[in-house]
Short mmCIF file of C-alpha atoms in Angstrom, two decimals:
data_model
loop_
_atom_site.label_atom_id
_atom_site.label_comp_id
_atom_site.label_asym_id
_atom_site.label_seq_id
_atom_site.Cartn_x
_atom_site.Cartn_y
_atom_site.Cartn_z
CA UNK N 19 27.44 22.18 124.15
CA UNK N 20 29.07 25.50 124.56
CA UNK N 21 32.81 25.45 124.25
CA UNK N 22 34.59 27.08 127.17
CA UNK N 23 36.92 29.77 125.92
CA UNK N 24 40.09 30.37 127.94
CA UNK N 25 40.30 33.98 129.04
CA UNK N 26 43.47 35.68 127.92
CA UNK N 27 44.45 38.67 130.01
CA UNK N 28 45.67 41.65 128.05
CA UNK N 29 47.70 44.60 129.31
CA UNK N 30 45.89 47.73 130.33
CA UNK N 31 46.80 51.16 129.09
CA UNK N 32 49.52 52.73 131.24
CA UNK N 33 50.81 49.44 132.70
CA UNK N 34 53.92 49.50 130.51
CA UNK N 35 53.50 45.81 129.73
CA UNK N 36 53.69 44.52 126.17
CA UNK N 37 54.18 41.37 124.14
CA UNK N 38 57.43 41.31 122.20
CA UNK N 39 57.93 40.04 118.66
CA UNK N 40 59.87 37.05 120.01
CA UNK N 41 56.79 35.90 121.96
CA UNK N 42 57.98 36.96 125.40
CA UNK N 43 56.20 39.49 127.60
CA UNK N 44 58.04 42.58 128.81
CA UNK N 45 57.23 44.87 131.73
CA UNK N 46 58.88 48.24 132.20
CA UNK N 47 59.20 49.94 135.57
CA UNK N 48 60.84 53.08 136.86
CA UNK N 49 64.09 52.34 138.72
CA UNK N 50 64.88 55.92 139.65
CA UNK N 51 66.50 59.02 138.25
CA UNK N 52 70.13 59.70 137.47
CA UNK N 53 72.10 62.72 138.64
CA UNK N 54 70.68 64.81 135.76
CA UNK N 55 67.10 63.93 136.67
CA UNK N 56 66.62 61.59 133.70
CA UNK N 57 64.34 58.62 134.40
CA UNK N 58 66.05 55.21 134.42
CA UNK N 59 63.90 52.20 133.52
CA UNK N 60 64.24 48.54 134.35
CA UNK N 61 62.81 45.66 132.31
CA UNK N 62 61.35 42.31 133.36
CA UNK N 63 60.59 39.37 131.09
CA UNK N 64 58.34 36.33 131.23
CA UNK N 65 56.39 33.80 129.21
CA UNK N 66 52.99 35.30 130.03
CA UNK N 67 51.32 38.60 130.88
CA UNK N 68 50.53 37.42 134.41
CA UNK N 69 54.13 36.34 135.03
CA UNK N 70 55.67 39.71 134.18
CA UNK N 71 52.92 41.61 136.00
CA UNK N 72 53.54 39.60 139.17
CA UNK N 73 57.28 40.22 138.83
CA UNK N 74 56.67 43.96 138.46
CA UNK N 75 54.39 44.11 141.50
CA UNK N 76 56.95 42.16 143.54
CA UNK N 77 59.95 44.30 142.66
CA UNK N 78 58.08 47.57 143.19
CA UNK N 79 56.78 46.42 146.58
CA UNK N 80 60.16 45.16 147.78
CA UNK N 81 62.35 47.90 146.31
CA UNK N 82 60.48 51.21 146.08
CA UNK N 83 62.04 53.37 143.37
CA UNK N 84 63.91 56.51 144.29
CA UNK N 85 62.52 59.46 142.36
CA UNK N 86 65.45 61.71 143.08
CA UNK N 87 69.18 61.35 143.30
CA UNK N 88 71.35 63.31 145.69
CA UNK N 89 68.39 65.05 147.33
CA UNK N 90 67.97 65.46 151.03
CA UNK N 91 66.52 62.41 152.83
CA UNK N 92 63.18 62.51 154.54
CA UNK N 93 64.59 61.80 157.98
CA UNK N 94 68.03 61.87 159.58
CA UNK N 95 69.23 58.56 161.02
CA UNK N 96 69.85 58.48 164.77
CA UNK N 97 72.47 55.78 164.27
CA UNK N 98 75.38 57.32 162.35
CA UNK N 99 77.62 54.27 162.30
CA UNK N 100 79.17 53.59 158.91
CA UNK N 101 77.45 50.19 158.90
CA UNK N 102 74.02 51.81 159.19
CA UNK N 103 74.69 54.71 156.83
CA UNK N 104 76.03 52.29 154.21
CA UNK N 105 72.69 50.45 154.23
CA UNK N 106 70.83 53.72 153.56
CA UNK N 107 73.36 54.61 150.85
CA UNK N 108 73.00 51.24 149.11
CA UNK N 109 69.22 51.58 149.07
CA UNK N 110 69.59 55.11 147.72
CA UNK N 111 71.72 54.08 144.72
CA UNK N 112 70.06 50.69 144.13
CA UNK N 113 68.50 51.62 140.80
CA UNK N 114 70.90 54.34 139.66
CA UNK N 115 73.94 52.11 138.94
CA UNK N 116 74.51 48.95 136.93
CA UNK N 117 73.64 45.72 138.69
CA UNK N 118 77.22 44.46 138.45
CA UNK N 119 78.47 47.75 139.93
CA UNK N 120 75.99 47.50 142.80
CA UNK N 121 77.14 43.94 143.48
CA UNK N 122 80.79 45.04 143.49
CA UNK N 123 79.99 47.79 145.98
CA UNK N 124 78.48 45.16 148.28
CA UNK N 125 81.60 43.00 148.05
CA UNK N 126 83.85 45.95 148.86
CA UNK N 127 81.73 46.88 151.85
CA UNK N 128 81.52 43.36 153.28
CA UNK N 129 85.16 42.40 152.66
CA UNK N 130 87.03 45.62 153.37
CA UNK N 131 85.14 48.58 154.83
CA UNK N 132 82.63 47.14 157.31
CA UNK N 133 84.96 44.63 159.08
CA UNK N 134 87.28 47.51 160.00
CA UNK N 135 85.12 50.64 160.06
CA UNK N 136 81.58 49.30 160.34
CA UNK N 137 81.02 50.34 163.97
CA UNK N 138 82.81 53.68 163.62
CA UNK N 139 80.50 56.69 164.02
CA UNK N 140 80.82 59.29 161.30
CA UNK N 141 80.89 62.13 163.82
CA UNK N 142 84.05 60.57 165.31
CA UNK N 143 85.68 59.91 161.94
CA UNK N 144 89.00 61.78 161.47
CA UNK N 145 91.80 62.05 158.96
CA UNK N 146 93.91 59.84 161.23
CA UNK N 147 91.21 57.16 160.99
CA UNK N 148 91.36 57.45 157.21
CA UNK N 149 95.15 57.17 157.01
CA UNK N 150 95.23 54.23 159.43
CA UNK N 151 92.67 52.42 157.29
CA UNK N 152 94.73 52.93 154.12
CA UNK N 153 97.90 51.80 155.88
CA UNK N 154 96.16 48.68 157.18
CA UNK N 155 94.96 47.78 153.68
CA UNK N 156 98.47 48.23 152.30
CA UNK N 157 99.89 45.96 155.01
CA UNK N 158 97.32 43.33 154.01
CA UNK N 159 98.91 43.30 150.57
CA UNK N 160 96.21 45.23 148.72
CA UNK N 161 97.33 46.90 145.50
CA UNK N 162 97.07 50.66 145.04
CA UNK N 163 94.47 50.06 142.35
CA UNK N 164 92.24 48.09 144.74
CA UNK N 165 92.65 50.66 147.52
CA UNK N 166 91.76 53.38 145.02
CA UNK N 167 88.42 51.63 144.37
CA UNK N 168 87.78 50.99 148.10
CA UNK N 169 88.41 54.63 148.93
CA UNK N 170 85.97 55.68 146.24
CA UNK N 171 83.18 53.65 147.87
CA UNK N 172 84.08 54.93 151.34
CA UNK N 173 84.07 58.51 150.10
CA UNK N 174 80.57 58.07 148.65
CA UNK N 175 79.25 56.64 151.93
CA UNK N 176 80.75 59.46 154.01
CA UNK N 177 79.46 62.07 151.57
CA UNK N 178 75.99 60.54 151.77
CA UNK N 179 76.25 60.60 155.57
CA UNK N 180 77.10 64.30 155.43
CA UNK N 181 74.01 64.91 153.28
CA UNK N 182 72.04 63.15 156.00
CA UNK N 183 73.44 65.56 158.60
CA UNK N 184 76.09 63.21 160.04
CA UNK N 185 79.15 65.46 160.06
CA UNK N 186 82.64 64.09 160.78
CA UNK N 187 84.81 65.47 163.57
CA UNK N 188 86.98 67.41 161.13
CA UNK N 189 87.15 68.31 157.46
CA UNK N 190 88.29 65.12 155.74
CA UNK N 191 91.19 65.16 153.30
CA UNK N 192 91.28 61.95 151.30
CA UNK N 193 94.83 60.89 150.47
CA UNK N 194 95.65 60.65 146.78
CA UNK N 195 95.72 56.96 145.90
CA UNK N 196 97.29 56.13 142.51
CA UNK N 197 95.06 54.02 140.26
CA UNK N 198 97.96 51.74 139.39
CA UNK N 199 101.12 50.81 141.22
CA UNK N 200 101.00 47.03 141.27
CA UNK N 201 103.36 45.29 138.91
CA UNK N 202 101.56 43.96 135.84
CA UNK N 203 102.47 40.36 135.17
CA UNK N 204 102.77 39.19 131.59
CA UNK N 205 104.21 36.11 129.90
CA UNK N 206 107.73 35.91 128.66
CA UNK N 207 108.11 36.24 124.90
CA UNK N 208 109.05 32.57 124.73
CA UNK N 209 105.89 31.46 126.58
CA UNK N 210 103.76 33.77 124.44
CA UNK N 211 105.12 32.17 121.27
CA UNK N 212 104.60 28.73 122.76
CA UNK N 213 100.94 29.51 123.55
CA UNK N 214 100.43 30.89 120.06
CA UNK N 215 101.86 27.69 118.57
CA UNK N 216 99.54 25.52 120.70
CA UNK N 217 96.49 27.54 119.67
CA UNK N 218 97.43 27.49 115.99
CA UNK N 219 96.74 23.75 116.02
CA UNK N 220 93.19 24.18 117.33
CA UNK N 221 90.03 24.52 115.27
CA UNK N 222 87.34 25.17 117.90
CA UNK N 223 85.55 28.32 119.18
CA UNK N 224 87.48 28.31 122.49
CA UNK N 225 90.81 28.40 120.64
CA UNK N 226 89.50 31.21 118.44
CA UNK N 227 88.32 33.07 121.55
CA UNK N 228 91.69 32.90 123.29
CA UNK N 229 93.39 34.14 120.11
CA UNK N 230 90.97 37.08 120.12
CA UNK N 231 92.07 37.90 123.67
CA UNK N 232 95.71 37.67 122.61
CA UNK N 233 95.43 39.84 119.52
CA UNK N 234 92.61 42.30 120.31
CA UNK N 235 92.95 42.76 124.09
CA UNK N 236 89.27 42.10 124.88
CA UNK N 237 88.29 41.21 128.46
CA UNK N 238 87.16 37.69 129.39
CA UNK N 239 83.64 38.95 130.19
CA UNK N 240 83.45 40.62 126.78
CA UNK N 241 84.59 37.38 125.14
CA UNK N 242 81.83 35.45 126.92
CA UNK N 243 79.27 38.02 125.73
CA UNK N 244 80.44 37.96 122.12
CA UNK N 245 77.95 36.67 119.54
CA UNK N 246 78.70 35.72 115.95
CA UNK N 247 76.60 38.65 114.77
CA UNK N 248 79.08 40.95 116.53
CA UNK N 249 81.83 39.98 114.09
CA UNK N 250 81.69 41.60 110.68
CA UNK N 251 83.93 39.46 108.46
CA UNK N 252 83.36 41.67 105.42
CA UNK N 253 84.58 44.88 107.05
CA UNK N 254 86.93 42.98 109.40
CA UNK N 255 85.50 44.46 112.61
CA UNK N 256 84.47 43.17 116.02
CA UNK N 257 81.72 45.01 117.90
CA UNK N 258 81.89 44.88 121.71
CA UNK N 259 78.32 45.35 122.89
CA UNK N 260 77.91 43.28 126.05
CA UNK N 261 79.79 41.63 128.88
CA UNK N 262 79.05 38.66 131.13
CA UNK N 263 79.63 38.80 134.87
CA UNK N 264 78.54 36.71 137.84
CA UNK N 265 76.71 38.86 140.37
CA UNK N 266 74.75 38.33 143.55
CA UNK N 267 71.13 37.32 143.05
CA UNK N 268 69.90 40.58 144.56
CA UNK N 269 66.21 39.92 144.03
CA UNK N 270 66.55 36.23 144.99
CA UNK N 271 64.65 35.03 141.92
CA UNK N 272 64.03 31.29 141.78
CA UNK N 273 65.34 29.92 138.50
CA UNK N 274 63.39 27.39 136.48
CA UNK N 275 63.87 23.82 137.70
CA UNK N 276 65.32 24.83 141.09
CA UNK N 277 63.61 24.79 144.46
CA UNK N 278 65.93 27.27 146.15
CA UNK N 279 67.19 30.68 145.09
CA UNK N 280 70.80 30.61 143.88
CA UNK N 281 73.05 33.08 145.68
CA UNK N 282 74.58 34.32 142.42
CA UNK N 283 73.55 34.47 138.80
CA UNK N 284 75.03 35.32 135.42
CA UNK N 285 74.38 38.87 134.30
CA UNK N 286 74.59 39.85 130.64
CA UNK N 287 74.89 43.61 130.56
CA UNK N 288 76.62 46.50 128.89
CA UNK N 289 80.42 46.67 129.02
CA UNK N 290 82.38 48.26 131.85
CA UNK N 291 82.06 51.89 130.68
CA UNK N 292 80.45 53.77 127.80
CA UNK N 293 83.80 53.84 126.00
CA UNK N 294 84.00 50.05 126.35
CA UNK N 295 81.16 49.81 123.82
CA UNK N 296 83.44 49.92 120.80
CA UNK N 297 84.54 48.40 117.51
CA UNK N 298 87.88 46.66 117.11
CA UNK N 299 89.67 45.79 113.85
CA UNK N 300 89.75 42.03 113.25
CA UNK N 301 93.30 40.87 112.34
CA UNK N 302 93.52 39.18 108.93
CA UNK N 303 95.08 36.13 110.51
CA UNK N 304 91.92 35.43 112.54
CA UNK N 305 89.45 36.21 109.78
CA UNK N 306 89.68 32.88 107.91
CA UNK N 307 89.61 30.91 111.15
CA UNK N 308 86.51 32.74 112.34
CA UNK N 309 84.67 32.29 109.05
CA UNK N 310 85.17 28.51 109.22
CA UNK N 311 83.69 28.37 112.72
CA UNK N 312 80.83 30.85 112.29
CA UNK N 313 77.33 29.73 113.32
CA UNK N 314 73.92 31.32 113.69
CA UNK N 315 74.41 35.03 114.25
CA UNK N 316 72.33 35.13 117.43
CA UNK N 317 74.41 32.34 119.03
CA UNK N 318 77.21 33.11 121.46
CA UNK N 319 80.66 32.58 120.00
CA UNK N 320 82.10 30.30 122.69
CA UNK N 321 79.08 28.02 123.15
CA UNK N 322 77.45 28.03 119.70
CA UNK N 323 74.08 28.26 121.46
CA UNK N 324 71.73 30.91 122.85
CA UNK N 325 73.34 30.46 126.29
CA UNK N 326 76.53 32.33 127.10
CA UNK N 327 79.68 30.84 128.62
CA UNK N 328 80.54 31.28 132.29
CA UNK N 329 83.67 33.48 132.77
CA UNK N 330 84.94 31.15 135.50
CA UNK N 331 84.63 28.19 133.12
CA UNK N 332 86.72 30.05 130.54
CA UNK N 333 89.32 30.84 133.20
CA UNK N 334 89.53 27.18 134.24
CA UNK N 335 89.86 26.00 130.63
CA UNK N 336 92.55 28.61 130.05
CA UNK N 337 94.48 27.40 133.13
CA UNK N 338 94.27 23.81 131.80
CA UNK N 339 95.52 25.03 128.41
CA UNK N 340 98.58 26.64 130.01
CA UNK N 341 99.31 23.45 131.90
CA UNK N 342 99.04 21.42 128.70
CA UNK N 343 101.44 23.80 126.93
CA UNK N 344 103.81 23.69 129.94
CA UNK N 345 103.49 27.42 130.56
CA UNK N 346 103.56 28.82 134.14
CA UNK N 347 100.08 29.81 135.35
CA UNK N 348 99.08 33.41 134.79
CA UNK N 349 95.60 34.95 134.76
CA UNK N 350 93.74 35.20 131.47
CA UNK N 351 93.47 38.97 132.00
CA UNK N 352 97.24 39.09 131.48
CA UNK N 353 96.59 38.54 127.76
CA UNK N 354 95.04 42.01 127.70
CA UNK N 355 98.18 43.41 129.34
CA UNK N 356 100.35 41.39 126.96
CA UNK N 357 98.55 42.84 123.96
CA UNK N 358 99.01 46.38 125.30
CA UNK N 359 102.69 45.93 126.09
CA UNK N 360 103.42 44.46 122.67
CA UNK N 361 101.59 47.40 121.08
CA UNK N 362 103.75 49.89 122.99
CA UNK N 363 106.91 47.94 122.15
CA UNK N 364 106.15 48.29 118.45
CA UNK N 365 105.99 52.05 118.86
CA UNK N 366 102.31 52.31 117.85
CA UNK N 367 100.35 55.36 119.01
CA UNK N 368 98.73 55.27 122.45
CA UNK N 369 95.50 56.96 121.32
CA UNK N 370 94.61 54.02 119.06
CA UNK N 371 95.49 51.55 121.82
CA UNK N 372 93.24 53.42 124.27
CA UNK N 373 90.31 53.20 121.85
CA UNK N 374 90.87 49.49 121.15
CA UNK N 375 91.03 48.70 124.89
CA UNK N 376 87.95 50.81 125.61
CA UNK N 377 89.64 53.02 128.20
CA UNK N 378 87.89 56.20 129.30
CA UNK N 379 90.98 58.29 128.50
CA UNK N 380 94.47 58.05 127.05
CA UNK N 381 95.78 58.91 130.54
CA UNK N 382 94.46 55.57 131.83
CA UNK N 383 96.39 53.74 129.13
CA UNK N 384 99.54 55.74 129.77
CA UNK N 385 99.37 55.17 133.54
CA UNK N 386 98.84 51.43 133.12
CA UNK N 387 101.26 50.45 130.40
CA UNK N 388 103.79 53.00 129.22
CA UNK N 389 105.77 53.27 132.46
CA UNK N 390 106.41 49.52 132.80
CA UNK N 391 108.50 49.23 129.65
CA UNK N 392 111.92 49.77 131.28
CA UNK N 393 113.76 47.83 128.57
CA UNK N 394 112.25 50.00 125.85
CA UNK N 395 113.29 53.16 127.70
CA UNK N 396 116.85 51.82 127.96
CA UNK N 397 116.86 51.11 124.23
CA UNK N 398 115.75 54.68 123.51
CA UNK N 399 118.49 56.07 125.78
CA UNK N 400 121.11 53.95 124.05
CA UNK N 401 119.96 55.22 120.67
CA UNK N 402 120.37 58.81 121.86
CA UNK N 403 123.89 58.17 123.10
CA UNK N 404 124.95 56.62 119.80
CA UNK N 405 126.63 59.25 117.58
#
């Protein structure tokens, strides 16, 4: 009897499909080009050659890559409503921005721009329309920081419409929207000490993680993406290399064990900006605690497994912790602000703080934190008036 040999399909030359050392199959495809013309690649993974090849065929057929960025479109749209132009714009940038950024753009469009301006034609768009929109957002209670982001998306859509030949009624002058402006809430010094005392009694990864937020200023997404291999206990450094965010399931991929496509999914990607990929000194106080908890280097810090923690889960556990410690509720992101304010209060240099926080410039740090320390300014003034 002849033994039937199972045929194993192998990748062909030029397919950009390979088998990784960890046993998984990887397919590479061209997502588009950035503003400098450099090719941007996307990567798909699967358990078999056929699985990743099918994924690649599917994504290429559903989302054709854009081989240029900022070039003139092939045809001008007859419908120049902002709603229609925004669809063309989203398709144009689909593979030139991070997935989390693309998802955020969609949220801004659906929640702020389209409900108010969606049916407005670009050729009828005026500076008065722009100012009325900003005023309406302010009356809704939006912070200057949020409006700053919304205006950035709107500006990109209108600029793309102009490239398409949809010219507004007059030359638009975007009002200067400050990046900050909303009061930054932080804990009182008494509540901060109380939280520190509660955490000092804990001996689990979650406790260690919250202490990291308190004394290094890392974001909650960065904490969720932190692995034990990212902490160098010998050189006392923490390396921020990834962040975890929940984004829309743009490609509607069915996850294993589920019959329907989830609307959102966890995305493990690079941090917020290039400067957010950084190294942070590990305080001596946290070094011994971290060493006692350390597990396999490839495991995530908070879970102790190969699966990362959900940011919303961390936020809920943090809220429960505050309640247990009898501290008024305040967002976990306030720990980042608290760290920054305490740094400024101690008179430490702003350049170092900017690098630790991963800000793109010292100006960002100055705009966010230095101006809110009214008590410190008063103390300085009193010192000057003392003979």
